[in-house]
């Protein structure tokens, strides 16, 4: 793998990431807005929009896996560690919140926010491990 | 792991980017290996040794690790 290939791995990652993020935001924000303005909210549309958010998310993971495969070994190590820390923090948080709910210590919590939490903790961990140039 | 990559590189008047280009890795990788923040894989260590026409043992000093493992 050459330096050029390594650089293009990053470019390919961002080229795929940006449109996937746009699709995700469109489904989440556009879907929420549309469901607010129509009355009654059709059940099938609620389900379809909910499930549709998984598609760009799966795309994110596919793009990340491709980046891990294409980048050089140092960046791969940093990103995999960041990914592991992000997953560990998020799974721990989900577990704690789930347990608190099970014991009736807290009320309803929007599970939706654990998705951005993972990506934020993954990004911050990667930054902490490798600096800005590893993002 | 301590190593002599920076010395060998500067002897040849190469920048980290030049070395990275020849090894097919990023400049950040070269910097991380040089400063001992990251231990390279065996294939990369062989590539470094081949490029500088030295043996791996001449470039990388793992005595510290061996001493730690023996304790």
PDB file of C-alpha atoms in Angstrom:
ATOM      1  CA  UNK A   1       0.000   0.000   0.000  1.00  0.00           C
ATOM      2  CA  UNK A   2       1.474   3.336  -0.973  1.00  0.00           C
ATOM      3  CA  UNK A   3       1.167   6.730   0.714  1.00  0.00           C
ATOM      4  CA  UNK A   4      -1.181   7.713  -2.109  1.00  0.00           C
ATOM      5  CA  UNK A   5      -3.428   4.726  -1.433  1.00  0.00           C
ATOM      6  CA  UNK A   6      -3.421   5.567   2.251  1.00  0.00           C
ATOM      7  CA  UNK A   7      -4.471   9.159   1.520  1.00  0.00           C
ATOM      8  CA  UNK A   8      -7.163   8.064  -0.907  1.00  0.00           C
ATOM      9  CA  UNK A   9      -8.541   5.695   1.757  1.00  0.00           C
ATOM     10  CA  UNK A  10      -9.330   8.766   3.870  1.00  0.00           C
ATOM     11  CA  UNK A  11     -10.835  10.572   0.910  1.00  0.00           C
ATOM     12  CA  UNK A  12     -12.978   7.551   0.014  1.00  0.00           C
ATOM     13  CA  UNK A  13     -14.144   7.376   3.623  1.00  0.00           C
ATOM     14  CA  UNK A  14     -15.307  11.014   3.686  1.00  0.00           C
ATOM     15  CA  UNK A  15     -16.807  10.797   0.173  1.00  0.00           C
ATOM     16  CA  UNK A  16     -19.060   7.982   1.375  1.00  0.00           C
ATOM     17  CA  UNK A  17     -19.602   9.309   4.901  1.00  0.00           C
ATOM     18  CA  UNK A  18     -21.019  12.735   3.959  1.00  0.00           C
ATOM     19  CA  UNK A  19     -23.874  11.505   1.702  1.00  0.00           C
ATOM     20  CA  UNK A  20     -24.724   8.745   4.191  1.00  0.00           C
ATOM     21  CA  UNK A  21     -24.916  11.342   6.964  1.00  0.00           C
ATOM     22  CA  UNK A  22     -27.130  13.511   4.744  1.00  0.00           C
ATOM     23  CA  UNK A  23     -29.474  10.565   4.094  1.00  0.00           C
ATOM     24  CA  UNK A  24     -29.576   9.749   7.809  1.00  0.00           C
ATOM     25  CA  UNK A  25     -30.379  13.347   8.761  1.00  0.00           C
ATOM     26  CA  UNK A  26     -33.001  13.551   6.026  1.00  0.00           C
ATOM     27  CA  UNK A  27     -34.759  10.426   7.294  1.00  0.00           C
ATOM     28  CA  UNK A  28     -34.585  11.475  10.961  1.00  0.00           C
ATOM     29  CA  UNK A  29     -35.386  15.181  10.638  1.00  0.00           C
ATOM     30  CA  UNK A  30     -37.550  14.985   7.512  1.00  0.00           C
ATOM     31  CA  UNK A  31     -39.419  11.962   8.834  1.00  0.00           C
ATOM     32  CA  UNK A  32     -40.071  13.589  12.218  1.00  0.00           C
ATOM     33  CA  UNK A  33     -41.326  16.771  10.558  1.00  0.00           C
ATOM     34  CA  UNK A  34     -43.529  14.926   8.067  1.00  0.00           C
ATOM     35  CA  UNK A  35     -45.103  12.746  10.766  1.00  0.00           C
ATOM     36  CA  UNK A  36     -45.900  15.888  12.767  1.00  0.00           C
ATOM     37  CA  UNK A  37     -47.752  17.616   9.946  1.00  0.00           C
ATOM     38  CA  UNK A  38     -49.855  14.653   8.823  1.00  0.00           C
ATOM     39  CA  UNK A  39     -52.782  13.474  10.878  1.00  0.00           C
ATOM     40  CA  UNK A  40     -53.348  10.652  11.592  1.00  0.00           C
ATOM     41  CA  UNK A  41     -49.794   9.302  11.428  1.00  0.00           C
ATOM     42  CA  UNK A  42     -49.895   6.116   9.336  1.00  0.00           C
ATOM     43  CA  UNK A  43     -48.465   3.182  11.303  1.00  0.00           C
ATOM     44  CA  UNK A  44     -46.711   1.712   8.269  1.00  0.00           C
ATOM     45  CA  UNK A  45     -44.898   5.023   7.636  1.00  0.00           C
ATOM     46  CA  UNK A  46     -43.730   5.254  11.253  1.00  0.00           C
ATOM     47  CA  UNK A  47     -42.325   1.712  10.991  1.00  0.00           C
ATOM     48  CA  UNK A  48     -40.811   2.317   7.554  1.00  0.00           C
ATOM     49  CA  UNK A  49     -39.039   5.514   8.665  1.00  0.00           C
ATOM     50  CA  UNK A  50     -37.814   3.877  11.864  1.00  0.00           C
ATOM     51  CA  UNK A  51     -36.362   0.905  10.009  1.00  0.00           C
ATOM     52  CA  UNK A  52     -35.002   3.116   7.200  1.00  0.00           C
ATOM     53  CA  UNK A  53     -32.586   4.819   9.636  1.00  0.00           C
ATOM     54  CA  UNK A  54     -30.764   1.482   9.860  1.00  0.00           C
ATOM     55  CA  UNK A  55     -29.802   1.623   6.165  1.00  0.00           C
ATOM     56  CA  UNK A  56     -27.430   4.630   6.309  1.00  0.00           C
ATOM     57  CA  UNK A  57     -26.192   3.301   9.655  1.00  0.00           C
ATOM     58  CA  UNK A  58     -25.243  -0.021   8.060  1.00  0.00           C
ATOM     59  CA  UNK A  59     -23.603   2.034   5.328  1.00  0.00           C
ATOM     60  CA  UNK A  60     -21.551   3.902   7.980  1.00  0.00           C
ATOM     61  CA  UNK A  61     -20.267   0.637   9.389  1.00  0.00           C
ATOM     62  CA  UNK A  62     -19.460  -0.732   5.922  1.00  0.00           C
ATOM     63  CA  UNK A  63     -17.534   2.459   5.116  1.00  0.00           C
ATOM     64  CA  UNK A  64     -15.677   2.266   8.427  1.00  0.00           C
ATOM     65  CA  UNK A  65     -14.738  -1.374   7.856  1.00  0.00           C
ATOM     66  CA  UNK A  66     -13.468  -0.490   4.370  1.00  0.00           C
ATOM     67  CA  UNK A  67     -11.396   2.345   5.848  1.00  0.00           C
ATOM     68  CA  UNK A  68      -9.923   0.004   8.472  1.00  0.00           C
ATOM     69  CA  UNK A  69      -8.914  -2.378   5.672  1.00  0.00           C
ATOM     70  CA  UNK A  70      -7.468   0.293   3.374  1.00  0.00           C
ATOM     71  CA  UNK A  71      -5.609   2.540   5.792  1.00  0.00           C
ATOM     72  CA  UNK A  72      -2.118   1.848   7.143  1.00  0.00           C
ATOM     73  CA  UNK A  73      -1.476  -0.262  10.223  1.00  0.00           C
ATOM     74  CA  UNK A  74      -0.918   2.614  12.683  1.00  0.00           C
ATOM     75  CA  UNK A  75      -4.181   4.355  11.791  1.00  0.00           C
ATOM     76  CA  UNK A  76      -5.968   1.001  11.776  1.00  0.00           C
ATOM     77  CA  UNK A  77      -4.785   0.338  15.317  1.00  0.00           C
ATOM     78  CA  UNK A  78      -5.816   3.804  16.523  1.00  0.00           C
ATOM     79  CA  UNK A  79      -9.256   3.578  14.907  1.00  0.00           C
ATOM     80  CA  UNK A  80      -9.921   0.053  16.152  1.00  0.00           C
ATOM     81  CA  UNK A  81      -8.982   1.085  19.688  1.00  0.00           C
ATOM     82  CA  UNK A  82     -11.193   4.186  19.383  1.00  0.00           C
ATOM     83  CA  UNK A  83     -14.010   2.011  18.040  1.00  0.00           C
ATOM     84  CA  UNK A  84     -13.596  -0.400  20.973  1.00  0.00           C
ATOM     85  CA  UNK A  85     -13.577   2.417  23.555  1.00  0.00           C
ATOM     86  CA  UNK A  86     -16.637   4.005  21.929  1.00  0.00           C
ATOM     87  CA  UNK A  87     -18.472   0.667  21.931  1.00  0.00           C
ATOM     88  CA  UNK A  88     -17.448  -0.088  25.534  1.00  0.00           C
ATOM     89  CA  UNK A  89     -18.611   3.322  26.808  1.00  0.00           C
ATOM     90  CA  UNK A  90     -21.887   3.182  24.871  1.00  0.00           C
ATOM     91  CA  UNK A  91     -22.721  -0.427  25.798  1.00  0.00           C
ATOM     92  CA  UNK A  92     -21.926   0.348  29.432  1.00  0.00           C
ATOM     93  CA  UNK A  93     -24.196   3.399  29.317  1.00  0.00           C
ATOM     94  CA  UNK A  94     -27.017   1.402  27.683  1.00  0.00           C
ATOM     95  CA  UNK A  95     -26.618  -1.324  30.305  1.00  0.00           C
ATOM     96  CA  UNK A  96     -26.706   1.144  33.197  1.00  0.00           C
ATOM     97  CA  UNK A  97     -29.748   2.943  31.779  1.00  0.00           C
ATOM     98  CA  UNK A  98     -31.459  -0.410  31.100  1.00  0.00           C
ATOM     99  CA  UNK A  99     -30.757  -1.580  34.644  1.00  0.00           C
ATOM    100  CA  UNK A 100     -31.996   1.701  36.144  1.00  0.00           C
ATOM    101  CA  UNK A 101     -35.205   1.342  34.147  1.00  0.00           C
ATOM    102  CA  UNK A 102     -35.575  -2.311  35.178  1.00  0.00           C
ATOM    103  CA  UNK A 103     -35.299  -1.306  38.853  1.00  0.00           C
ATOM    104  CA  UNK A 104     -37.732   1.578  38.301  1.00  0.00           C
ATOM    105  CA  UNK A 105     -35.077   4.085  39.319  1.00  0.00           C
ATOM    106  CA  UNK A 106     -35.613   6.217  36.229  1.00  0.00           C
ATOM    107  CA  UNK A 107     -38.328   6.794  33.677  1.00  0.00           C
ATOM    108  CA  UNK A 108     -38.352   6.578  29.906  1.00  0.00           C
ATOM    109  CA  UNK A 109     -35.071   7.342  28.124  1.00  0.00           C
ATOM    110  CA  UNK A 110     -34.795   7.941  24.369  1.00  0.00           C
ATOM    111  CA  UNK A 111     -32.630   5.067  23.087  1.00  0.00           C
ATOM    112  CA  UNK A 112     -32.131   7.064  19.898  1.00  0.00           C
ATOM    113  CA  UNK A 113     -29.376   9.128  21.563  1.00  0.00           C
ATOM    114  CA  UNK A 114     -27.107   6.146  22.146  1.00  0.00           C
ATOM    115  CA  UNK A 115     -26.310   6.091  18.422  1.00  0.00           C
ATOM    116  CA  UNK A 116     -24.770   9.595  18.334  1.00  0.00           C
ATOM    117  CA  UNK A 117     -23.203   8.788  21.703  1.00  0.00           C
ATOM    118  CA  UNK A 118     -21.301   5.903  20.112  1.00  0.00           C
ATOM    119  CA  UNK A 119     -20.026   7.995  17.209  1.00  0.00           C
ATOM    120  CA  UNK A 120     -19.041  10.871  19.515  1.00  0.00           C
ATOM    121  CA  UNK A 121     -17.171   8.603  21.963  1.00  0.00           C
ATOM    122  CA  UNK A 122     -15.538   6.770  19.042  1.00  0.00           C
ATOM    123  CA  UNK A 123     -14.377  10.098  17.571  1.00  0.00           C
ATOM    124  CA  UNK A 124     -13.175  11.498  20.891  1.00  0.00           C
ATOM    125  CA  UNK A 125     -11.325   8.266  21.744  1.00  0.00           C
ATOM    126  CA  UNK A 126      -9.638   8.233  18.343  1.00  0.00           C
ATOM    127  CA  UNK A 127      -8.648  11.878  18.818  1.00  0.00           C
ATOM    128  CA  UNK A 128      -7.284  11.185  22.300  1.00  0.00           C
ATOM    129  CA  UNK A 129      -5.244   8.225  21.039  1.00  0.00           C
ATOM    130  CA  UNK A 130      -3.889   9.620  17.801  1.00  0.00           C
ATOM    131  CA  UNK A 131      -4.570  13.345  17.635  1.00  0.00           C
ATOM    132  CA  UNK A 132      -6.366  15.373  15.000  1.00  0.00           C
ATOM    133  CA  UNK A 133      -4.486  13.777  12.110  1.00  0.00           C
ATOM    134  CA  UNK A 134      -6.008  10.376  12.899  1.00  0.00           C
ATOM    135  CA  UNK A 135      -9.569  11.606  12.486  1.00  0.00           C
TER     136      UNK A 135
ATOM    137  CA  UNK B   1      10.421   0.118  21.470  1.00  0.00           C
ATOM    138  CA  UNK B   2      13.603   2.142  21.062  1.00  0.00           C
ATOM    139  CA  UNK B   3      14.953   2.367  17.532  1.00  0.00           C
ATOM    140  CA  UNK B   4      17.453   4.195  15.348  1.00  0.00           C
ATOM    141  CA  UNK B   5      15.098   5.101  12.526  1.00  0.00           C
ATOM    142  CA  UNK B   6      15.357   8.857  13.066  1.00  0.00           C
ATOM    143  CA  UNK B   7      19.156   8.667  12.965  1.00  0.00           C
ATOM    144  CA  UNK B   8      19.182   6.494   9.838  1.00  0.00           C
ATOM    145  CA  UNK B   9      16.603   8.713   8.177  1.00  0.00           C
ATOM    146  CA  UNK B  10      18.385  11.995   8.901  1.00  0.00           C
ATOM    147  CA  UNK B  11      21.714  10.498   7.784  1.00  0.00           C
ATOM    148  CA  UNK B  12      20.109  10.088   4.379  1.00  0.00           C
ATOM    149  CA  UNK B  13      18.541  13.546   4.470  1.00  0.00           C
ATOM    150  CA  UNK B  14      15.027  12.146   4.267  1.00  0.00           C
ATOM    151  CA  UNK B  15      11.989  13.758   5.812  1.00  0.00           C
ATOM    152  CA  UNK B  16       9.400  11.646   7.634  1.00  0.00           C
ATOM    153  CA  UNK B  17       7.121  12.088   4.622  1.00  0.00           C
ATOM    154  CA  UNK B  18       9.826  10.789   2.261  1.00  0.00           C
ATOM    155  CA  UNK B  19      10.384   7.722   4.407  1.00  0.00           C
ATOM    156  CA  UNK B  20       6.637   7.191   4.752  1.00  0.00           C
ATOM    157  CA  UNK B  21       6.267   7.332   0.984  1.00  0.00           C
ATOM    158  CA  UNK B  22       8.946   4.705   0.490  1.00  0.00           C
ATOM    159  CA  UNK B  23       7.391   2.442   3.101  1.00  0.00           C
ATOM    160  CA  UNK B  24       3.843   2.975   1.864  1.00  0.00           C
ATOM    161  CA  UNK B  25       2.541   4.249   5.200  1.00  0.00           C
ATOM    162  CA  UNK B  26       1.445   7.630   6.552  1.00  0.00           C
ATOM    163  CA  UNK B  27       3.842  10.235   7.928  1.00  0.00           C
ATOM    164  CA  UNK B  28       2.050   9.888  11.276  1.00  0.00           C
ATOM    165  CA  UNK B  29       2.966   6.198  11.288  1.00  0.00           C
ATOM    166  CA  UNK B  30       6.648   6.976  10.762  1.00  0.00           C
ATOM    167  CA  UNK B  31       6.504   9.561  13.539  1.00  0.00           C
ATOM    168  CA  UNK B  32       4.765   7.113  15.906  1.00  0.00           C
ATOM    169  CA  UNK B  33       7.349   4.390  15.214  1.00  0.00           C
ATOM    170  CA  UNK B  34      10.296   6.803  15.523  1.00  0.00           C
ATOM    171  CA  UNK B  35       9.112   8.118  18.870  1.00  0.00           C
ATOM    172  CA  UNK B  36       8.386   4.614  20.194  1.00  0.00           C
ATOM    173  CA  UNK B  37       4.660   5.301  20.512  1.00  0.00           C
ATOM    174  CA  UNK B  38       3.871   2.450  18.137  1.00  0.00           C
ATOM    175  CA  UNK B  39       5.667  -0.856  17.528  1.00  0.00           C
ATOM    176  CA  UNK B  40       5.480  -1.752  13.830  1.00  0.00           C
ATOM    177  CA  UNK B  41       4.212  -5.074  12.542  1.00  0.00           C
ATOM    178  CA  UNK B  42       6.771  -7.656  11.423  1.00  0.00           C
ATOM    179  CA  UNK B  43       6.225  -6.903   7.695  1.00  0.00           C
ATOM    180  CA  UNK B  44       6.753  -3.166   8.304  1.00  0.00           C
ATOM    181  CA  UNK B  45       9.815  -3.824  10.465  1.00  0.00           C
ATOM    182  CA  UNK B  46      11.269  -5.966   7.643  1.00  0.00           C
ATOM    183  CA  UNK B  47      10.462  -3.231   5.118  1.00  0.00           C
ATOM    184  CA  UNK B  48      12.262  -0.653   7.287  1.00  0.00           C
ATOM    185  CA  UNK B  49      15.270  -2.952   7.715  1.00  0.00           C
ATOM    186  CA  UNK B  50      15.447  -3.653   3.975  1.00  0.00           C
ATOM    187  CA  UNK B  51      15.208   0.037   3.133  1.00  0.00           C
ATOM    188  CA  UNK B  52      18.072   0.968   5.444  1.00  0.00           C
ATOM    189  CA  UNK B  53      20.021  -2.214   4.524  1.00  0.00           C
ATOM    190  CA  UNK B  54      20.307  -3.220   8.186  1.00  0.00           C
ATOM    191  CA  UNK B  55      19.021  -6.127  10.216  1.00  0.00           C
ATOM    192  CA  UNK B  56      15.922  -5.648  12.366  1.00  0.00           C
ATOM    193  CA  UNK B  57      18.055  -6.073  15.497  1.00  0.00           C
ATOM    194  CA  UNK B  58      20.337  -3.256  14.390  1.00  0.00           C
ATOM    195  CA  UNK B  59      17.394  -0.886  14.107  1.00  0.00           C
ATOM    196  CA  UNK B  60      15.084  -1.981  16.914  1.00  0.00           C
ATOM    197  CA  UNK B  61      16.220  -2.449  20.503  1.00  0.00           C
ATOM    198  CA  UNK B  62      13.871  -4.751  22.370  1.00  0.00           C
ATOM    199  CA  UNK B  63      16.206  -5.325  25.344  1.00  0.00           C
ATOM    200  CA  UNK B  64      13.851  -3.335  27.564  1.00  0.00           C
ATOM    201  CA  UNK B  65      10.960  -5.611  26.594  1.00  0.00           C
ATOM    202  CA  UNK B  66      13.044  -8.743  27.061  1.00  0.00           C
ATOM    203  CA  UNK B  67      14.109  -7.580  30.518  1.00  0.00           C
ATOM    204  CA  UNK B  68      10.482  -6.872  31.424  1.00  0.00           C
ATOM    205  CA  UNK B  69       9.374 -10.290  30.171  1.00  0.00           C
ATOM    206  CA  UNK B  70      12.129 -12.015  32.163  1.00  0.00           C
ATOM    207  CA  UNK B  71      11.086 -10.344  35.421  1.00  0.00           C
TER     208      UNK B  71
END
